[in-house]
Amino acid sequence: MTELTGAAAVVGLIGRPVAHSLSPRMHNRAFAHLGMDWVYVPFEVADDAVSAALAGVKALSIRGVNVTVPHKTAVIPFLDELTPEAAAMGAVNTIVNDSGRLVGHNTDGSGFVRSLREVAGFDPHGARVLVLGAGGAARAVAIALARAGAERVAVANRTESKAGRLAEAVARHGASSAGLSLAREPLAAELRAADAVVQTTSVGMAGDPSLPLDPDLLAPRHLVADIVYTPLKTPLLRAAEARGCRTLPGWGMLLYQGVEAFECWTGTPAPANVMREALLEALRGKEAEA
Ligand code: NAP
């Protein structure tokens, strides 16, 4: 790490827990690479301390923080402004302290879209996408896809009513949409015309061998993205590769939400390759430990 001076700028992460986060490694590696007098620090914040934590951000002139589970919605009442993306998603993952005004951004969705372009070489403009899941991450991804000009963003979820509510929100951002269950027939019909599938449920995480859909429904023309990043290659990505599909692993979204947060705070292009190396090193280390 670069030696810090008295003028060092501080950014960080608020959430609970934060000990597992890989963001400090990505950002501190980037600051060191660019020789910047900046540091990224994790702060564990209890549910009843969100307001105090944000008052602390202002009082200590912290330049900005990432926000993770469970505070992405809870921070909103304490912010001075939201970007249109954050307002549309109803969630904030990045706060910029603009000389005492706290501005809430959401780089989860835009980071996912950037990973589609930068890592997978897939342009969502005009594309037809099936999103599996309707939780917080699905909301960011589906709305960002609609805002990026996707023609259709259908949502399929175990709890179908939640898929329906997210589909209504997606449709307000200009894409055609539908809320589906995870039953085979509706998925098969949707996939016949789809260009890409984005898996946003927690299925397939860390040792879970299950698949969120039958891989027989996949065809080589589908790009299959999984936002789960532990393991690096999820059961769905393995099955999709075996079917001849192009794939996008979950580290892409994690990397580019960080790249975009870095750029929001510093106004400097982020060294994405350096951050990618730090992130993949940490993820491979976790896999070796498991
Ligand atoms: P969440 O809000 O709790 O949503 C969980 C989603 O998974 C819901 O749609 C839920 O369906 C579904 N689900 C859970 N268990 C299931 C099962 N056994 N079968 C089918 N569906 C199931 O969580 P989240 O914040 O959206 O996060 C979801 C995943 O994305 C996590 O693995 C997280 O690590 C990952 N993530 C990755 C990134 C990244 O940067 N790559 C960022 C954020 C999140 P119901 O509605 O029916 O419960």
PDB file of C-alpha atoms in Angstrom, residues 14-172:
ATOM      1  CA  ILE A  14     -20.657  -0.070   5.393  1.00  0.00           C
ATOM      2  CA  GLY A  15     -22.636  -3.268   5.911  1.00  0.00           C
ATOM      3  CA  ARG A  16     -23.004  -6.212   8.278  1.00  0.00           C
ATOM      4  CA  PRO A  17     -20.985  -8.403   7.994  1.00  0.00           C
ATOM      5  CA  VAL A  18     -18.119  -6.846   6.051  1.00  0.00           C
ATOM      6  CA  ALA A  19     -15.200  -9.121   6.997  1.00  0.00           C
ATOM      7  CA  HIS A  20     -15.692 -11.309   3.893  1.00  0.00           C
ATOM      8  CA  SER A  21     -15.665  -8.357   1.462  1.00  0.00           C
ATOM      9  CA  LEU A  22     -13.173  -8.353  -1.399  1.00  0.00           C
ATOM     10  CA  SER A  23     -13.693  -4.645  -2.127  1.00  0.00           C
ATOM     11  CA  PRO A  24     -10.828  -3.443   0.143  1.00  0.00           C
ATOM     12  CA  ARG A  25      -8.388  -5.570  -1.872  1.00  0.00           C
ATOM     13  CA  MET A  26      -9.663  -4.295  -5.236  1.00  0.00           C
ATOM     14  CA  HIS A  27      -9.671  -0.616  -4.293  1.00  0.00           C
ATOM     15  CA  ASN A  28      -6.472  -0.518  -2.236  1.00  0.00           C
ATOM     16  CA  ARG A  29      -4.608  -2.341  -5.049  1.00  0.00           C
ATOM     17  CA  ALA A  30      -5.936   0.275  -7.492  1.00  0.00           C
ATOM     18  CA  PHE A  31      -4.893   3.207  -5.261  1.00  0.00           C
ATOM     19  CA  ALA A  32      -1.408   1.694  -4.821  1.00  0.00           C
ATOM     20  CA  HIS A  33      -1.070   1.084  -8.565  1.00  0.00           C
ATOM     21  CA  LEU A  34      -1.919   4.719  -9.331  1.00  0.00           C
ATOM     22  CA  GLY A  35       0.209   6.026  -6.409  1.00  0.00           C
ATOM     23  CA  MET A  36      -2.893   7.727  -4.959  1.00  0.00           C
ATOM     24  CA  ASP A  37      -2.998   8.982  -1.365  1.00  0.00           C
ATOM     25  CA  TRP A  38      -6.318   7.149  -0.765  1.00  0.00           C
ATOM     26  CA  VAL A  39      -7.372   4.230   1.416  1.00  0.00           C
ATOM     27  CA  TYR A  40     -10.473   1.944   1.480  1.00  0.00           C
ATOM     28  CA  VAL A  41     -11.625   0.745   4.923  1.00  0.00           C
ATOM     29  CA  PRO A  42     -14.402  -1.727   5.894  1.00  0.00           C
ATOM     30  CA  PHE A  43     -16.822  -0.500   8.619  1.00  0.00           C
ATOM     31  CA  GLU A  44     -19.269  -2.935  10.237  1.00  0.00           C
ATOM     32  CA  VAL A  45     -22.504  -1.023  10.957  1.00  0.00           C
ATOM     33  CA  ALA A  46     -25.378  -2.377  13.074  1.00  0.00           C
ATOM     34  CA  ASP A  47     -28.947  -2.005  11.771  1.00  0.00           C
ATOM     35  CA  ASP A  48     -29.791   0.733  14.288  1.00  0.00           C
ATOM     36  CA  ALA A  49     -26.606   2.701  13.544  1.00  0.00           C
ATOM     37  CA  VAL A  50     -27.101   3.553   9.845  1.00  0.00           C
ATOM     38  CA  SER A  51     -28.061   7.179  10.508  1.00  0.00           C
ATOM     39  CA  ALA A  52     -25.113   7.644  12.908  1.00  0.00           C
ATOM     40  CA  ALA A  53     -22.734   6.023  10.403  1.00  0.00           C
ATOM     41  CA  LEU A  54     -23.771   8.447   7.668  1.00  0.00           C
ATOM     42  CA  ALA A  55     -23.482  11.412  10.047  1.00  0.00           C
ATOM     43  CA  GLY A  56     -19.975  10.041  10.701  1.00  0.00           C
ATOM     44  CA  VAL A  57     -19.196   9.972   6.983  1.00  0.00           C
ATOM     45  CA  LYS A  58     -19.997  13.693   6.853  1.00  0.00           C
ATOM     46  CA  ALA A  59     -18.295  14.573  10.149  1.00  0.00           C
ATOM     47  CA  LEU A  60     -15.077  12.750   9.240  1.00  0.00           C
ATOM     48  CA  SER A  61     -15.077  14.025   5.628  1.00  0.00           C
ATOM     49  CA  ILE A  62     -15.003  10.444   4.349  1.00  0.00           C
ATOM     50  CA  ARG A  63     -15.121  10.834   0.545  1.00  0.00           C
ATOM     51  CA  GLY A  64     -17.577   8.016   0.016  1.00  0.00           C
ATOM     52  CA  VAL A  65     -18.665   4.530   0.972  1.00  0.00           C
ATOM     53  CA  ASN A  66     -19.962   1.413  -0.659  1.00  0.00           C
ATOM     54  CA  VAL A  67     -23.107   0.048   0.960  1.00  0.00           C
ATOM     55  CA  THR A  68     -23.752  -3.661   1.217  1.00  0.00           C
ATOM     56  CA  VAL A  69     -26.333  -6.000   2.732  1.00  0.00           C
ATOM     57  CA  PRO A  70     -28.458  -5.257   4.732  1.00  0.00           C
ATOM     58  CA  HIS A  71     -28.281  -1.450   4.404  1.00  0.00           C
ATOM     59  CA  LYS A  72     -28.790  -0.793   0.654  1.00  0.00           C
ATOM     60  CA  THR A  73     -32.343   0.487   1.171  1.00  0.00           C
ATOM     61  CA  ALA A  74     -32.005   1.646   4.785  1.00  0.00           C
ATOM     62  CA  VAL A  75     -29.484   4.379   3.857  1.00  0.00           C
ATOM     63  CA  ILE A  76     -31.869   6.161   1.459  1.00  0.00           C
ATOM     64  CA  PRO A  77     -33.758   8.383   3.961  1.00  0.00           C
ATOM     65  CA  PHE A  78     -30.421   9.810   5.186  1.00  0.00           C
ATOM     66  CA  LEU A  79     -29.122  10.858   1.743  1.00  0.00           C
ATOM     67  CA  ASP A  80     -29.423  14.319   0.168  1.00  0.00           C
ATOM     68  CA  GLU A  81     -29.878  13.083  -3.409  1.00  0.00           C
ATOM     69  CA  LEU A  82     -30.261   9.889  -5.451  1.00  0.00           C
ATOM     70  CA  THR A  83     -29.126   9.327  -9.037  1.00  0.00           C
ATOM     71  CA  PRO A  84     -31.942   8.298 -11.406  1.00  0.00           C
ATOM     72  CA  GLU A  85     -30.526   4.708 -11.431  1.00  0.00           C
ATOM     73  CA  ALA A  86     -30.544   4.438  -7.632  1.00  0.00           C
ATOM     74  CA  ALA A  87     -34.062   5.918  -7.475  1.00  0.00           C
ATOM     75  CA  ALA A  88     -35.272   3.422 -10.105  1.00  0.00           C
ATOM     76  CA  MET A  89     -33.731   0.488  -8.220  1.00  0.00           C
ATOM     77  CA  GLY A  90     -34.757   1.688  -4.756  1.00  0.00           C
ATOM     78  CA  ALA A  91     -31.291   0.695  -3.544  1.00  0.00           C
ATOM     79  CA  VAL A  92     -27.914   2.388  -3.096  1.00  0.00           C
ATOM     80  CA  ASN A  93     -24.560   0.604  -3.177  1.00  0.00           C
ATOM     81  CA  THR A  94     -22.295   3.659  -3.479  1.00  0.00           C
ATOM     82  CA  ILE A  95     -22.447   7.002  -1.651  1.00  0.00           C
ATOM     83  CA  VAL A  96     -20.401  10.006  -2.744  1.00  0.00           C
ATOM     84  CA  ASN A  97     -19.768  12.703  -0.124  1.00  0.00           C
ATOM     85  CA  ASP A  98     -19.861  15.794  -2.324  1.00  0.00           C
ATOM     86  CA  SER A  99     -18.594  18.474   0.125  1.00  0.00           C
ATOM     87  CA  GLY A 100     -21.110  17.443   2.779  1.00  0.00           C
ATOM     88  CA  ARG A 101     -23.952  16.426   0.410  1.00  0.00           C
ATOM     89  CA  LEU A 102     -24.435  12.662   0.344  1.00  0.00           C
ATOM     90  CA  VAL A 103     -25.387  11.418  -3.127  1.00  0.00           C
ATOM     91  CA  GLY A 104     -26.614   7.811  -3.491  1.00  0.00           C
ATOM     92  CA  HIS A 105     -25.634   5.871  -6.631  1.00  0.00           C
ATOM     93  CA  ASN A 106     -26.284   2.307  -7.716  1.00  0.00           C
ATOM     94  CA  THR A 107     -23.383   0.741  -9.633  1.00  0.00           C
ATOM     95  CA  ASP A 108     -24.597  -2.887  -9.243  1.00  0.00           C
ATOM     96  CA  GLY A 109     -26.809  -2.780 -12.341  1.00  0.00           C
ATOM     97  CA  SER A 110     -24.582  -0.541 -14.452  1.00  0.00           C
ATOM     98  CA  GLY A 111     -21.578  -2.629 -13.339  1.00  0.00           C
ATOM     99  CA  PHE A 112     -23.327  -5.777 -14.534  1.00  0.00           C
ATOM    100  CA  VAL A 113     -24.101  -4.167 -17.900  1.00  0.00           C
ATOM    101  CA  ARG A 114     -20.489  -3.002 -18.210  1.00  0.00           C
ATOM    102  CA  SER A 115     -19.274  -6.553 -17.455  1.00  0.00           C
ATOM    103  CA  LEU A 116     -21.543  -7.833 -20.234  1.00  0.00           C
ATOM    104  CA  ARG A 117     -19.841  -5.460 -22.655  1.00  0.00           C
ATOM    105  CA  GLU A 118     -16.245  -5.586 -21.358  1.00  0.00           C
ATOM    106  CA  VAL A 119     -15.897  -9.237 -20.306  1.00  0.00           C
ATOM    107  CA  ALA A 120     -18.428 -11.059 -22.513  1.00  0.00           C
ATOM    108  CA  GLY A 121     -18.457  -8.698 -25.526  1.00  0.00           C
ATOM    109  CA  PHE A 122     -22.290  -8.707 -25.419  1.00  0.00           C
ATOM    110  CA  ASP A 123     -24.240  -5.523 -26.206  1.00  0.00           C
ATOM    111  CA  PRO A 124     -27.594  -5.588 -24.370  1.00  0.00           C
ATOM    112  CA  HIS A 125     -29.084  -2.926 -26.684  1.00  0.00           C
ATOM    113  CA  GLY A 126     -31.954  -4.586 -28.562  1.00  0.00           C
ATOM    114  CA  ALA A 127     -31.324  -7.945 -26.830  1.00  0.00           C
ATOM    115  CA  ARG A 128     -33.895 -10.343 -25.362  1.00  0.00           C
ATOM    116  CA  VAL A 129     -32.879 -11.466 -21.889  1.00  0.00           C
ATOM    117  CA  LEU A 130     -34.317 -13.880 -19.323  1.00  0.00           C
ATOM    118  CA  VAL A 131     -33.441 -12.982 -15.722  1.00  0.00           C
ATOM    119  CA  LEU A 132     -33.715 -15.815 -13.179  1.00  0.00           C
ATOM    120  CA  GLY A 133     -34.550 -14.457  -9.702  1.00  0.00           C
ATOM    121  CA  ALA A 134     -36.403 -11.421  -8.393  1.00  0.00           C
ATOM    122  CA  GLY A 135     -34.378 -10.404  -5.311  1.00  0.00           C
ATOM    123  CA  GLY A 136     -32.294  -7.268  -4.775  1.00  0.00           C
ATOM    124  CA  ALA A 137     -29.586  -8.159  -7.295  1.00  0.00           C
ATOM    125  CA  ALA A 138     -32.172  -9.181  -9.914  1.00  0.00           C
ATOM    126  CA  ARG A 139     -33.878  -5.803  -9.541  1.00  0.00           C
ATOM    127  CA  ALA A 140     -30.620  -3.921 -10.191  1.00  0.00           C
ATOM    128  CA  VAL A 141     -29.711  -6.173 -13.148  1.00  0.00           C
ATOM    129  CA  ALA A 142     -33.158  -6.216 -14.792  1.00  0.00           C
ATOM    130  CA  ILE A 143     -33.728  -2.460 -14.533  1.00  0.00           C
ATOM    131  CA  ALA A 144     -30.191  -1.726 -15.757  1.00  0.00           C
ATOM    132  CA  LEU A 145     -30.752  -4.021 -18.767  1.00  0.00           C
ATOM    133  CA  ALA A 146     -33.977  -2.167 -19.598  1.00  0.00           C
ATOM    134  CA  ARG A 147     -32.243   1.211 -19.202  1.00  0.00           C
ATOM    135  CA  ALA A 148     -29.424  -0.062 -21.481  1.00  0.00           C
ATOM    136  CA  GLY A 149     -31.982  -0.596 -24.265  1.00  0.00           C
ATOM    137  CA  ALA A 150     -32.741  -4.326 -24.015  1.00  0.00           C
ATOM    138  CA  GLU A 151     -35.836  -5.092 -26.088  1.00  0.00           C
ATOM    139  CA  ARG A 152     -37.205  -7.668 -23.623  1.00  0.00           C
ATOM    140  CA  VAL A 153     -36.291  -8.502 -20.022  1.00  0.00           C
ATOM    141  CA  ALA A 154     -38.455 -11.353 -18.728  1.00  0.00           C
ATOM    142  CA  VAL A 155     -38.170 -12.318 -15.051  1.00  0.00           C
ATOM    143  CA  ALA A 156     -38.619 -15.869 -13.695  1.00  0.00           C
ATOM    144  CA  ASN A 157     -38.643 -16.568  -9.972  1.00  0.00           C
ATOM    145  CA  ARG A 158     -39.476 -19.329  -7.478  1.00  0.00           C
ATOM    146  CA  THR A 159     -42.032 -16.960  -5.914  1.00  0.00           C
ATOM    147  CA  GLU A 160     -43.897 -15.976  -9.078  1.00  0.00           C
ATOM    148  CA  SER A 161     -45.656 -12.942  -7.559  1.00  0.00           C
ATOM    149  CA  LYS A 162     -42.256 -11.300  -6.984  1.00  0.00           C
ATOM    150  CA  ALA A 163     -41.339 -11.926 -10.639  1.00  0.00           C
ATOM    151  CA  GLY A 164     -44.580 -10.188 -11.645  1.00  0.00           C
ATOM    152  CA  ARG A 165     -43.812  -7.126  -9.529  1.00  0.00           C
ATOM    153  CA  LEU A 166     -40.276  -6.835 -10.923  1.00  0.00           C
ATOM    154  CA  ALA A 167     -41.581  -7.288 -14.486  1.00  0.00           C
ATOM    155  CA  GLU A 168     -43.933  -4.328 -13.940  1.00  0.00           C
ATOM    156  CA  ALA A 169     -41.005  -2.199 -12.769  1.00  0.00           C
ATOM    157  CA  VAL A 170     -38.899  -3.276 -15.775  1.00  0.00           C
ATOM    158  CA  ALA A 171     -41.699  -2.358 -18.183  1.00  0.00           C
ATOM    159  CA  ARG A 172     -41.693   1.200 -16.779  1.00  0.00           C
TER     160      ARG A 172
END
